[in-house]
Coordinates of C-alpha atoms in Angstrom, one line a residue:
Chain A
M26 CA 0.1 0.1 0.1
P27 CA 1.7 3.3 -0.9
A28 CA 2.6 6.0 1.9
N29 CA 0.5 8.5 3.0
V30 CA -3.0 7.6 1.4
P31 CA -5.4 7.4 4.1
P32 CA -7.0 3.8 3.6
R33 CA -10.4 3.0 3.0
V34 CA -11.9 0.4 5.5
Y35 CA -14.3 -2.2 5.4
L36 CA -15.9 -2.2 8.8
Q37 CA -17.8 -5.2 9.5
P38 CA -21.4 -4.5 9.8
G39 CA -22.9 -3.9 13.6
A40 CA -19.8 -3.3 14.9
P41 CA -19.3 -1.3 18.3
P42 CA -19.0 2.5 18.3
E43 CA -15.5 2.2 19.6
L44 CA -14.5 0.6 16.3
V45 CA -16.2 2.9 14.3
E46 CA -14.4 5.8 16.0
A47 CA -10.7 4.0 15.6
V48 CA -11.7 3.7 12.0
T49 CA -12.8 7.3 11.3
S50 CA -9.8 8.4 13.4
E51 CA -7.4 7.4 10.6
A52 CA -9.2 6.4 7.7
T53 CA -12.0 6.4 5.7
L54 CA -15.2 4.3 6.5
V55 CA -16.5 2.9 3.3
A56 CA -20.3 0.9 3.5
D57 CA -19.5 -1.7 0.5
A58 CA -16.8 -3.9 0.9
A59 CA -16.1 -3.7 -2.6
D60 CA -14.8 0.2 -2.2
A61 CA -12.6 -0.8 0.4
N62 CA -8.6 -1.6 0.5
V63 CA -8.6 -2.7 4.2
I64 CA -10.9 -5.1 5.8
V65 CA -11.3 -4.5 9.8
W66 CA -13.6 -7.4 11.5
A67 CA -15.0 -7.2 14.9
N68 CA -16.7 -10.3 15.7
I69 CA -14.2 -12.5 18.0
D70 CA -15.7 -15.6 16.4
G71 CA -14.2 -14.6 13.2
D72 CA -17.3 -16.0 10.9
G73 CA -17.7 -13.7 7.8
F74 CA -14.5 -12.0 7.0
L75 CA -13.8 -14.5 4.3
D76 CA -16.4 -13.4 2.3
A77 CA -15.7 -9.7 2.2
R78 CA -12.2 -10.3 0.7
H79 CA -11.4 -9.0 -2.9
D80 CA -8.2 -8.3 -5.1
D81 CA -7.8 -4.7 -4.1
I82 CA -7.6 -6.0 -0.1
A83 CA -4.3 -5.0 1.2
L84 CA -4.9 -5.9 5.0
V85 CA -7.7 -7.8 6.6
Q86 CA -7.7 -6.5 10.1
L87 CA -8.7 -9.7 12.6
P88 CA -9.8 -9.3 16.3
F89 CA -8.8 -12.9 17.4
A90 CA -5.0 -13.7 17.9
G91 CA -5.1 -17.6 17.1
I92 CA -5.5 -18.4 13.5
D93 CA -5.4 -22.0 13.6
R94 CA -8.7 -22.7 12.6
W95 CA -8.6 -20.9 9.3
V96 CA -4.8 -22.1 8.4
A97 CA -6.1 -25.6 8.8
E98 CA -9.0 -25.4 6.6
G99 CA -6.5 -23.4 4.3
S100 CA -9.0 -20.4 4.4
I101 CA -6.2 -17.9 5.4
D102 CA -3.4 -18.4 2.9
A103 CA -0.8 -16.1 1.0
R104 CA -3.0 -14.5 -1.6
W105 CA -3.8 -11.7 1.3
T106 CA -1.9 -10.0 4.1
Y107 CA -3.7 -10.5 7.4
A108 CA -3.1 -8.9 10.9
A109 CA -3.8 -10.7 13.8
A110 CA -4.5 -9.0 17.1
A111 CA -1.7 -10.6 18.7
G112 CA -0.7 -8.6 21.6
V113 CA -4.2 -6.8 22.2
Y114 CA -5.0 -10.0 24.0
A115 CA -1.9 -9.7 26.6
A116 CA -3.7 -7.9 29.5
P117 CA -7.1 -9.9 29.5
V118 CA -6.2 -13.2 28.8
A119 CA -2.5 -12.6 31.5
E120 CA -5.5 -11.5 34.0
H121 CA -7.5 -14.7 33.5
A122 CA -4.4 -16.9 33.9
L123 CA -3.4 -15.2 37.3
A124 CA -7.3 -15.6 38.2
L125 CA -6.8 -19.6 37.4
L126 CA -3.4 -19.9 39.4
L127 CA -4.6 -18.3 42.3
A128 CA -8.0 -20.5 41.9
A129 CA -5.8 -23.8 42.1
C130 CA -3.6 -22.2 44.9
R131 CA -6.4 -21.0 46.9
R132 CA -8.8 -24.2 45.7
L133 CA -11.6 -22.0 44.9
H134 CA -13.0 -24.9 42.6
E135 CA -13.6 -27.1 45.8
C136 CA -15.0 -24.1 47.8
A137 CA -17.4 -23.1 45.0
R138 CA -18.7 -26.6 44.9
A139 CA -19.0 -27.0 48.6
S140 CA -22.1 -27.1 50.7
D141 CA -20.7 -27.1 54.1
W142 CA -18.2 -25.0 56.1
G143 CA -15.8 -28.3 56.5
K144 CA -13.2 -28.8 59.5
R145 CA -10.9 -26.1 59.8
W146 CA -8.1 -25.6 57.2
E147 CA -9.7 -28.8 55.1
R148 CA -10.0 -26.6 52.5
A149 CA -6.9 -24.4 52.9
G150 CA -4.8 -23.9 50.0
T151 CA -1.1 -23.0 48.8
S152 CA 0.2 -19.5 48.0
L153 CA 2.1 -18.2 44.7
D154 CA 4.5 -16.8 46.9
G155 CA 7.7 -18.8 46.6
S156 CA 6.1 -20.7 43.6
V157 CA 7.6 -21.5 40.3
V158 CA 5.8 -21.0 37.4
G159 CA 6.7 -22.2 34.0
I160 CA 5.3 -20.0 30.5
V161 CA 5.1 -22.3 27.8
G162 CA 5.2 -19.8 24.8
C163 CA 6.2 -16.7 26.8
G164 CA 5.3 -13.7 24.1
G165 CA 3.2 -10.9 25.0
I166 CA 0.6 -12.3 27.0
G167 CA 3.2 -14.4 29.0
E168 CA 5.3 -11.2 29.6
R169 CA 2.2 -9.5 31.3
L170 CA 1.7 -12.8 33.5
L171 CA 5.3 -12.4 34.8
A172 CA 4.5 -8.8 35.5
L173 CA 1.9 -9.7 37.6
L174 CA 3.5 -12.6 39.1
R175 CA 6.3 -10.9 40.6
P176 CA 4.6 -9.0 43.1
L177 CA 3.3 -12.0 44.6
G178 CA 6.8 -13.8 45.1
A179 CA 6.3 -16.2 42.2
S180 CA 9.2 -16.6 40.1
V181 CA 9.0 -17.6 36.1
V182 CA 10.9 -20.0 33.8
A183 CA 9.9 -18.8 30.4
V184 CA 9.9 -20.9 27.5
T185 CA 9.8 -19.3 24.2
R186 CA 10.5 -20.9 20.3
S187 CA 14.1 -19.6 20.2
G188 CA 15.0 -19.7 24.2
R189 CA 15.8 -15.8 23.7
T190 CA 16.3 -14.3 27.2
V191 CA 13.1 -13.2 28.9
E192 CA 13.4 -10.2 31.1
G193 CA 12.3 -10.4 34.7
A194 CA 12.1 -14.8 34.3
T195 CA 14.6 -16.6 36.7
R196 CA 15.4 -18.6 33.8
S197 CA 14.7 -18.8 30.0
L198 CA 14.7 -22.0 28.1
A199 CA 13.9 -22.6 24.1
A200 CA 11.4 -25.2 23.2
S201 CA 13.8 -27.7 22.5
Q202 CA 14.6 -28.0 26.4
L203 CA 10.7 -28.4 27.3
N204 CA 12.3 -31.7 28.9
E205 CA 13.9 -29.4 31.6
L206 CA 10.9 -27.7 32.5
W207 CA 8.3 -30.2 34.0
P208 CA 10.1 -31.6 37.0
I209 CA 11.0 -27.9 38.3
V210 CA 7.7 -25.8 38.1
D211 CA 4.7 -25.9 40.5
H212 CA 2.3 -24.3 37.7
V213 CA 2.9 -24.7 34.0
V214 CA 0.8 -22.1 31.8
L215 CA 0.2 -23.1 28.2
L216 CA 0.3 -19.9 26.0
A217 CA 1.8 -21.2 22.9
P218 CA 0.2 -20.9 19.6
A219 CA -1.8 -24.3 18.1
T220 CA 0.8 -25.4 15.4
D221 CA 2.4 -28.9 14.2
A222 CA 5.1 -28.3 16.6
T223 CA 3.0 -27.8 19.8
R224 CA 0.5 -30.5 18.7
S225 CA 0.1 -33.0 22.2
L226 CA 2.8 -31.0 23.7
V227 CA 1.4 -32.2 27.0
G228 CA 1.1 -36.1 26.9
A229 CA 1.5 -38.8 29.3
A230 CA 5.9 -38.3 29.5
E231 CA 5.5 -34.8 30.1
L232 CA 2.7 -35.0 33.0
E233 CA 4.9 -37.8 34.3
A234 CA 7.8 -35.4 34.9
M235 CA 5.6 -32.8 36.7
R236 CA 5.7 -32.7 40.5
S237 CA 2.8 -34.6 41.7
T238 CA 1.9 -31.0 43.4
A239 CA 1.7 -29.2 39.8
W240 CA -1.2 -27.5 38.1
L241 CA -1.6 -27.2 34.6
H242 CA -3.2 -24.4 33.0
N243 CA -3.9 -24.2 29.2
L244 CA -5.1 -21.1 28.1
A245 CA -3.9 -21.2 24.5
R246 CA -5.8 -24.0 22.5
G247 CA -6.7 -27.9 23.6
S248 CA -4.5 -29.5 21.0
L249 CA -1.6 -28.9 23.0
V250 CA -2.9 -31.0 25.6
D251 CA -3.7 -34.8 25.2
T252 CA -7.0 -35.0 27.2
G253 CA -7.1 -38.8 27.8
A254 CA -3.5 -38.4 29.3
L255 CA -4.0 -35.5 31.5
L256 CA -7.6 -37.3 32.5
A257 CA -5.1 -40.8 33.4
A258 CA -2.6 -38.4 35.2
L259 CA -5.6 -36.5 37.1
D260 CA -7.0 -39.6 38.4
D261 CA -3.4 -41.2 39.1
G262 CA -2.9 -38.3 41.3
R263 CA 0.4 -37.7 39.1
I264 CA -0.5 -33.8 39.1
A265 CA -2.4 -32.1 41.7
G266 CA -4.9 -30.5 39.2
A267 CA -6.0 -28.6 35.7
A268 CA -6.9 -25.2 34.9
L269 CA -8.4 -25.4 31.5
D270 CA -9.9 -22.4 29.1
V271 CA -9.6 -24.7 26.2
T272 CA -10.1 -28.2 25.6
D273 CA -10.0 -31.0 23.0
P274 CA -12.5 -31.7 22.1
E275 CA -14.0 -27.9 22.1
P276 CA -16.9 -27.5 23.1
L277 CA -16.3 -30.2 25.9
P278 CA -19.0 -32.7 25.5
E279 CA -21.3 -32.4 28.7
D280 CA -21.0 -36.1 29.8
H281 CA -17.0 -35.5 29.7
P282 CA -15.4 -37.2 32.9
L283 CA -13.2 -33.9 33.2
W284 CA -16.5 -32.4 34.4
S285 CA -17.2 -33.9 37.3
H286 CA -13.4 -34.1 38.3
A287 CA -12.5 -32.7 41.7
R288 CA -9.3 -31.2 40.8
V289 CA -10.3 -29.5 37.6
L290 CA -11.7 -26.2 37.0
I291 CA -13.0 -25.4 33.4
T292 CA -13.7 -21.9 32.0
P293 CA -15.2 -21.9 28.9
H294 CA -12.8 -20.4 26.5
V295 CA -13.7 -17.3 28.3
A296 CA -9.9 -15.8 29.0
C297 CA -10.8 -12.7 27.0
P298 CA -14.5 -11.7 26.9
P299 CA -15.3 -9.5 23.7
P300 CA -16.6 -6.4 25.9
V301 CA -13.0 -7.0 27.6
L302 CA -11.1 -7.1 24.5
L303 CA -13.0 -4.0 22.9
P304 CA -10.7 -0.9 23.9
H305 CA -7.9 -3.0 23.3
Y306 CA -8.8 -3.9 19.9
A307 CA -9.9 -0.5 19.1
S308 CA -6.3 0.7 20.3
R309 CA -4.8 -1.8 17.9
V310 CA -7.0 -1.1 14.8
R311 CA -6.4 2.6 15.1
E312 CA -2.4 2.0 15.3
N313 CA -2.6 -0.1 12.2
L314 CA -4.4 2.2 10.0
R315 CA -2.0 4.8 11.3
R316 CA 0.8 2.6 10.2
L317 CA -0.9 1.7 7.0
R318 CA -1.5 5.6 6.4
Q319 CA 2.1 6.7 6.4
G320 CA 3.8 3.5 5.0
E321 CA 4.7 1.6 7.9
R322 CA 4.1 -2.3 8.7
P323 CA 1.3 -2.9 10.4
L324 CA 1.8 -5.0 14.1
G325 CA 0.5 -8.6 14.1
V326 CA 1.4 -9.6 10.2
I327 CA 0.8 -13.0 10.2
D328 CA 3.8 -15.2 9.1
L329 CA 2.0 -18.5 7.3
D330 CA 5.4 -20.3 7.4
R331 CA 4.9 -20.5 11.6
G332 CA 1.6 -20.3 11.5
Y333 CA 1.2 -17.2 13.8
Chain B
M9 CA 11.6 -5.7 80.7
P10 CA 15.2 -4.4 80.8
A11 CA 17.2 -3.9 78.0
N12 CA 19.7 -6.1 77.0
V13 CA 18.4 -9.1 78.8
P14 CA 17.8 -12.1 76.8
P15 CA 14.1 -13.1 76.8
R16 CA 13.0 -16.6 78.4
V17 CA 11.0 -18.0 76.1
Y18 CA 7.9 -20.5 77.2
L19 CA 7.0 -21.9 72.9
Q20 CA 3.6 -23.6 72.7
P21 CA 4.7 -27.5 73.0
G22 CA 4.6 -29.1 69.6
A23 CA 5.5 -25.7 67.6
P24 CA 7.2 -26.0 64.5
P25 CA 10.7 -26.3 63.8
E26 CA 11.0 -22.9 62.2
L27 CA 9.3 -21.5 65.3
V28 CA 11.7 -23.2 67.5
E29 CA 14.9 -21.8 65.4
A30 CA 13.0 -17.8 65.3
V31 CA 13.5 -18.5 69.2
T32 CA 16.1 -20.0 70.1
S33 CA 18.2 -17.2 67.1
E34 CA 17.3 -14.5 69.7
A35 CA 16.4 -15.9 73.2
T36 CA 16.6 -18.5 75.7
L37 CA 13.9 -21.6 75.1
V38 CA 12.7 -22.7 78.4
A39 CA 10.3 -26.0 78.8
D40 CA 8.3 -24.6 81.5
A41 CA 5.9 -21.9 81.5
A42 CA 7.0 -20.9 85.0
D43 CA 10.6 -20.4 84.1
A44 CA 9.6 -17.8 81.3
N45 CA 9.5 -14.1 81.1
V46 CA 8.2 -14.4 77.2
I47 CA 5.0 -16.5 75.8
V48 CA 5.4 -17.3 72.0
W49 CA 2.2 -18.9 70.8
A50 CA 2.0 -21.0 67.5
N51 CA -1.5 -22.6 67.2
I52 CA -3.4 -19.8 64.8
D53 CA -6.7 -21.4 66.5
G54 CA -5.3 -19.4 70.1
D55 CA -6.7 -22.4 72.3
G56 CA -4.2 -22.8 75.3
F57 CA -2.2 -19.5 75.7
L58 CA -4.6 -18.5 78.5
D59 CA -3.4 -21.2 80.8
A60 CA 0.2 -20.1 80.3
R61 CA 0.3 -16.9 81.6
H62 CA 1.6 -15.8 84.9
D63 CA 2.6 -12.9 86.8
D64 CA 6.3 -12.7 85.3
I65 CA 5.5 -12.7 81.5
A66 CA 6.2 -9.5 80.2
L67 CA 4.8 -10.4 76.7
V68 CA 2.4 -12.7 75.1
Q69 CA 2.9 -13.1 71.3
L70 CA 0.5 -14.3 69.8
P71 CA 0.1 -16.0 66.0
F72 CA -3.3 -14.3 65.1
A73 CA -4.5 -11.0 64.3
G74 CA -7.8 -10.7 65.3
I75 CA -8.5 -10.9 68.8
D76 CA -12.0 -9.6 69.1
R77 CA -12.9 -13.5 70.4
W78 CA -10.8 -13.1 73.7
V79 CA -11.5 -9.0 74.1
A80 CA -15.2 -10.0 73.9
E81 CA -14.9 -12.6 76.8
G82 CA -12.6 -11.0 78.6
S83 CA -9.5 -12.9 79.0
I84 CA -7.3 -10.3 77.3
D85 CA -7.2 -7.7 79.4
A86 CA -4.7 -5.0 80.5
R87 CA -3.1 -7.4 83.2
W88 CA -0.5 -8.6 80.2
T89 CA 0.9 -7.2 77.2
Y90 CA 0.0 -9.0 74.3
A91 CA 1.4 -8.7 70.7
A92 CA -0.9 -9.8 67.8
A93 CA 0.6 -10.9 64.2
A94 CA -1.0 -7.9 62.6
G95 CA 1.0 -7.4 59.6
V96 CA 2.1 -10.8 59.4
Y97 CA -0.8 -11.8 57.2
A98 CA -0.4 -9.2 55.0
A99 CA 1.0 -11.0 52.1
P100 CA -1.2 -14.2 52.4
V101 CA -4.3 -12.7 53.1
A102 CA -4.1 -9.9 50.5
E103 CA -3.2 -12.5 47.9
H104 CA -6.5 -14.6 49.0
A105 CA -8.4 -11.3 48.4
L106 CA -7.0 -10.9 45.0
A107 CA -8.0 -14.5 44.4
L108 CA -11.5 -13.8 45.4
L109 CA -11.7 -10.4 43.4
L110 CA -10.5 -12.3 40.4
A111 CA -12.7 -15.0 40.7
A112 CA -15.5 -12.5 40.9
C113 CA -14.8 -10.7 38.2
R114 CA -14.1 -14.1 35.9
R115 CA -17.4 -16.2 37.1
L116 CA -15.0 -18.5 38.4
H117 CA -17.9 -19.9 40.8
E118 CA -20.1 -20.4 38.6
C119 CA -17.7 -22.1 36.2
A120 CA -16.7 -24.4 38.6
R121 CA -20.2 -25.7 39.1
A122 CA -21.1 -26.0 35.6
S123 CA -21.2 -29.2 34.1
D124 CA -21.6 -28.0 30.5
W125 CA -19.8 -25.8 28.3
G126 CA -22.7 -23.5 27.9
K127 CA -23.3 -20.9 25.1
R128 CA -19.9 -19.0 23.8
W129 CA -20.0 -16.1 26.0
E130 CA -22.5 -17.3 28.7
R131 CA -20.1 -17.6 31.4
A132 CA -18.0 -14.4 30.4
G133 CA -17.0 -12.2 32.8
T134 CA -15.5 -9.0 33.4
S135 CA -11.7 -7.1 34.0
L136 CA -10.3 -5.5 37.1
D137 CA -8.9 -3.6 34.7
G138 CA -10.3 -0.1 34.6
S139 CA -12.6 -1.0 38.0
V140 CA -12.9 0.6 41.4
V141 CA -12.1 -1.4 44.4
G142 CA -13.1 0.3 48.0
I143 CA -10.8 -0.9 50.6
V144 CA -12.5 -0.6 54.2
G145 CA -9.7 -1.0 56.9
C146 CA -6.6 -0.3 54.5
G147 CA -4.1 -1.1 56.9
G148 CA -1.0 -3.7 56.0
I149 CA -3.4 -5.9 54.3
G150 CA -4.9 -3.6 52.4
E151 CA -1.7 -1.7 51.4
R152 CA -0.3 -5.1 50.2
L153 CA -3.8 -5.6 48.3
L154 CA -3.2 -2.2 46.7
A155 CA 0.1 -3.0 45.4
L156 CA -1.2 -6.0 43.7
L157 CA -4.2 -4.3 42.6
R158 CA -2.1 -1.6 40.5
P159 CA -0.2 -3.9 38.0
L160 CA -3.8 -5.1 37.1
G161 CA -5.4 -1.5 36.1
A162 CA -7.5 -1.3 39.2
S163 CA -7.9 1.7 41.4
V164 CA -8.4 1.7 44.9
V165 CA -10.6 4.0 47.0
A166 CA -9.0 3.5 50.7
V167 CA -11.0 4.0 54.1
T168 CA -9.3 4.1 57.1
R169 CA -10.6 5.0 60.8
S170 CA -8.2 8.4 60.5
G171 CA -8.8 8.7 56.8
R172 CA -5.0 9.3 56.6
T173 CA -3.8 9.8 52.7
V174 CA -3.1 5.9 51.9
E175 CA -0.3 5.9 48.9
G176 CA -1.4 4.6 46.0
A177 CA -5.1 4.9 46.5
T178 CA -7.2 7.4 44.0
R179 CA -9.1 8.6 47.0
S180 CA -8.4 8.1 50.7
L181 CA -11.9 8.4 53.0
A182 CA -12.1 8.3 56.5
A183 CA -14.6 5.5 58.4
S184 CA -16.9 8.9 59.1
Q185 CA -17.1 9.1 55.2
L186 CA -18.2 5.7 54.7
N187 CA -21.4 6.7 52.9
E188 CA -19.5 8.2 50.1
L189 CA -17.7 5.0 49.4
W190 CA -20.6 2.7 48.5
P191 CA -22.3 4.2 45.2
I192 CA -18.6 4.7 43.4
V193 CA -16.8 1.0 43.5
D194 CA -17.2 -2.1 41.5
H195 CA -15.7 -4.2 44.5
V196 CA -15.7 -3.6 48.6
V197 CA -13.1 -5.5 50.4
L198 CA -13.6 -5.6 54.2
L199 CA -10.5 -5.6 55.9
A200 CA -11.3 -3.8 58.8
P201 CA -11.0 -5.3 62.9
A202 CA -14.2 -6.6 64.4
T203 CA -14.9 -3.9 67.1
D204 CA -18.3 -2.3 68.1
A205 CA -17.9 0.3 65.6
T206 CA -17.5 -2.0 62.9
R207 CA -20.2 -4.4 63.9
S208 CA -22.9 -4.6 60.9
L209 CA -20.8 -1.9 58.8
V210 CA -22.7 -3.3 55.9
G211 CA -26.2 -3.5 56.3
A212 CA -29.5 -2.7 54.2
A213 CA -29.1 0.9 53.6
E214 CA -25.3 0.4 52.5
L215 CA -26.2 -2.6 50.1
E216 CA -28.8 -0.6 48.7
A217 CA -26.4 2.3 47.9
M218 CA -23.7 -0.2 46.2
R219 CA -24.0 -0.7 42.2
S220 CA -26.0 -3.5 41.2
T221 CA -23.0 -5.0 39.6
A222 CA -20.9 -4.5 42.5
W223 CA -19.0 -7.4 44.6
L224 CA -19.0 -7.2 48.3
H225 CA -15.9 -9.0 49.7
N226 CA -15.4 -10.2 53.4
L227 CA -12.0 -11.0 54.9
A228 CA -12.2 -9.5 58.0
R229 CA -15.0 -11.0 60.4
G230 CA -18.5 -12.5 59.5
S231 CA -19.7 -9.6 62.3
L232 CA -19.0 -6.5 60.0
V233 CA -22.1 -7.5 57.8
D234 CA -25.4 -8.3 58.5
T235 CA -26.0 -11.8 56.8
G236 CA -30.0 -11.1 56.4
A237 CA -29.6 -7.9 54.6
L238 CA -26.7 -9.5 52.6
L239 CA -28.8 -12.3 51.5
A240 CA -32.2 -10.0 50.5
A241 CA -29.4 -8.0 48.5
L242 CA -28.4 -11.1 46.6
D243 CA -32.0 -12.3 45.9
D244 CA -33.3 -9.1 44.9
G245 CA -30.4 -8.4 42.6
R246 CA -29.3 -5.4 44.4
I247 CA -25.4 -6.2 44.3
A248 CA -23.9 -8.7 42.0
G249 CA -22.5 -10.9 44.3
A250 CA -20.5 -11.8 47.5
A251 CA -17.3 -13.9 48.5
L252 CA -16.7 -14.3 52.0
D253 CA -14.0 -15.9 53.5
V254 CA -15.5 -15.1 57.0
T255 CA -19.5 -15.3 57.8
D256 CA -21.9 -14.7 60.6
P257 CA -22.8 -17.4 62.3
E258 CA -19.2 -18.5 61.7
P259 CA -19.3 -22.1 61.0
L260 CA -21.8 -21.3 58.4
P261 CA -24.3 -23.9 58.9
E262 CA -24.8 -26.4 56.3
D263 CA -28.4 -25.6 55.2
H264 CA -27.7 -22.0 55.3
P265 CA -29.1 -20.6 51.9
L266 CA -25.8 -18.6 51.3
W267 CA -24.3 -22.1 50.4
S268 CA -26.3 -22.3 47.5
H269 CA -26.7 -18.9 46.1
A270 CA -25.4 -19.1 42.1
R271 CA -23.5 -15.4 42.9
V272 CA -21.7 -16.3 46.1
L273 CA -18.4 -17.8 46.9
I274 CA -17.5 -18.9 50.3
T275 CA -13.9 -20.0 51.5
P276 CA -14.1 -21.2 54.8
H277 CA -11.7 -18.7 56.9
V278 CA -8.6 -20.0 54.9
A279 CA -7.2 -16.6 54.0
C280 CA -4.1 -17.3 55.4
P281 CA -3.4 -21.1 56.1
P282 CA -0.8 -22.1 58.8
P283 CA 1.9 -23.2 56.2
V284 CA 1.6 -20.3 54.5
L285 CA 1.6 -17.8 57.4
L286 CA 4.4 -19.9 59.1
P287 CA 7.3 -18.3 57.6
H288 CA 6.1 -15.1 58.1
Y289 CA 5.3 -15.6 62.0
A290 CA 8.7 -17.3 62.7
S291 CA 10.2 -13.9 61.1
R292 CA 8.0 -11.6 63.2
V293 CA 8.4 -13.8 66.7
R294 CA 12.4 -13.4 65.8
E295 CA 12.1 -9.7 65.2
N296 CA 10.1 -9.0 68.2
L297 CA 12.6 -11.1 70.8
R298 CA 15.5 -9.1 68.9
R299 CA 13.4 -6.1 69.6
L300 CA 12.7 -7.3 73.7
R301 CA 16.1 -8.1 74.3
Q302 CA 17.2 -4.6 73.0
G303 CA 14.7 -3.0 75.0
E304 CA 13.0 -1.7 71.8
R305 CA 9.0 -2.1 71.8
P306 CA 7.7 -5.0 70.0
L307 CA 5.6 -4.6 66.7
G308 CA 1.7 -5.4 67.1
V309 CA 1.4 -4.6 70.8
I310 CA -2.4 -4.6 71.4
D311 CA -4.1 -1.2 72.2
L312 CA -7.2 -2.8 74.4
D313 CA -8.9 1.0 74.1
R314 CA -8.9 0.4 70.2
G315 CA -9.5 -3.5 70.2
Y316 CA -6.9 -4.3 67.9

C-alpha cells in the first residue's frame, strides 16, 4: 500500500461504536466491501470475514490472536495479508491466567462446590509466594503475566521457541529444552500457539515428569494437551490439578469426565470476553490504520510459515 | 523488661521447627512456662495460651491478627501485654483477596459449578482493569492488596479510621465518610478489625447504596456484615455477588441459603493457611524477641482501647 494514502476501510457491519471511532479517526469508512482496500473485522469468533475479501484488499485486520482454525482449513492463505490481534489479548488473558493460578492455589474450585464449612483448614490452600511458574510460549501474554506474578513472590521459567532471554524470568528455555521444565515448576501455563509443533505438547511423559503437587493451566488451545493422558494423570494423582480455558474436543461434551473431576476447573474459552477486548482492539485498529496511512508495517501481520 | 537481657521464652509445645529456630536465634528457650518471661504461641486458633500466663510474663506473642474473640470474653485484658501478629498476615491475606476479586470478575464460582460448556460467552466475565476497588480498613493487608491491584489496572479508594492519605490510592476516606464509598466502587473489600464500631458496618442501607454490578468481599470478620440484609440484597439483585472468607454465624450452618446461592463464593476462613503463615510469623517472632532483648517496643502490641 502506498505511503500517505488514507486507507478505505470496510468495517464489519454492526461493529461497536468504539471501532467505528477508531476507524474514522485514521481512515475513511466505506459502506461497501467492494470500495475498500482494508477489511477490519469485529467478531471475535471470526465468522464472515472470508466473504468480504477481494483483489484490492491490502490488509485484513482480525480481532483474534489464534488463526489455527482458518490455516487448517486453508482459507487463510498467502493471497492476502492478514493482521491478527496478537498482543491485544495480553492484558485480558494474563489476568485470566492469574485468576486460574490463584484459584488453583486457594482451591476456589473446591470451595465453590462445597455445601458446608468443613473442618478448619480442610480446604486451605497454598500460596503463589515462593512458587515457580513455567510459562510455555512466553510472548506478549506471558510477559504481562510475568509482571503480574512478580509482586506476588512467584518466579517464572519462560519457554520461547528461540530460547531468548525473557526479562524478569529466573530462567529462559528454548522449546527444544522443554524436558527440563516439567520437574522444576509448581504451575505450567500454556500460552503457545496451536501449530504442528505444539500438538500434544503435554502428553503422558510430560505429565509423568511434573511434580505431583503441580497444576497444569491451558489458555492456549486444546490441541496442546493430550486430553486422555491428562485425565489419566489426574485420576492417578500424578499431578495436582488442571485449569483449562480451552479443551480438546471443544466445546467439551456434557458427559466428559473432566466436568466432574474434583481437581479440575474449566472456563469455557472466555479468557478474553469481547467487552474486555474491545478497548484494546480499538487501540490496535487505530494504530494499524495509522501505520498503513504512513506506509509503516502493521502490527501482528501473520507469518504463514510459522502459523501465527 | 530491662534492656539487653535475653528473653526466656516458653514456646507452645509442638511448635514447628521454624519457630523453635526463630526463638533460639534471639532468646533462651525454656521448657516450663513458670521459668519464662515471654510466651510465644504457635496455634493460629489460639487455644491454650491463656493457661500459660503468670505474673512474670512481660509479653504474650500471639500468631493471629484479630483478637476480638478474647476481648469479648474478657480473657485478653490489661494485666498482660500482648502482641498480635497484625502485619504478618498482609501478604497471604492480600493474595486471597486478589484471588476472590479475580474469581468474582471471571465468574470462576459459576464455572466451577458448571457441568457443560454452555453457549459461547454465557459465562464470560469482566476485568479488574479499569475497575474501582474500595478497601475498608486499609492497613497492612490493604496496602499490600493495593500494590497487587495497580499492575492489573484497578484503582483503589482506601478507607481508614483516620482518613490518612494512603499512598497509591486514588482517594482516601475516613471511616466517617463511608457513605461516600458505596456508590462509587465495583468491589468492596472488607479488611477492618471486628470492634463495636464495625459491627454490621454493611447492612441494608449500604447494600442498597452499592452499584447493582458490584461485589462485596469480606476477609475481615463475619460481624461486619448483616447476613440477612446481604442475602436479601443478593436475592433482589441489588448487588452482583459476594465472596466471603468469614461469615456470621461462623461456621456457616450446612443448611444456610448462602451455600446454594449462584452468585456467592465462600471460602471457610482460610485466607491465611498455617503453612503459608509460618515463615512470615517466624520472622515476626525473631524480630520481636530481638526488640525485647534490645529494649525496643515489640511490633503489634495490642491497644485494648481500640480493640486491635
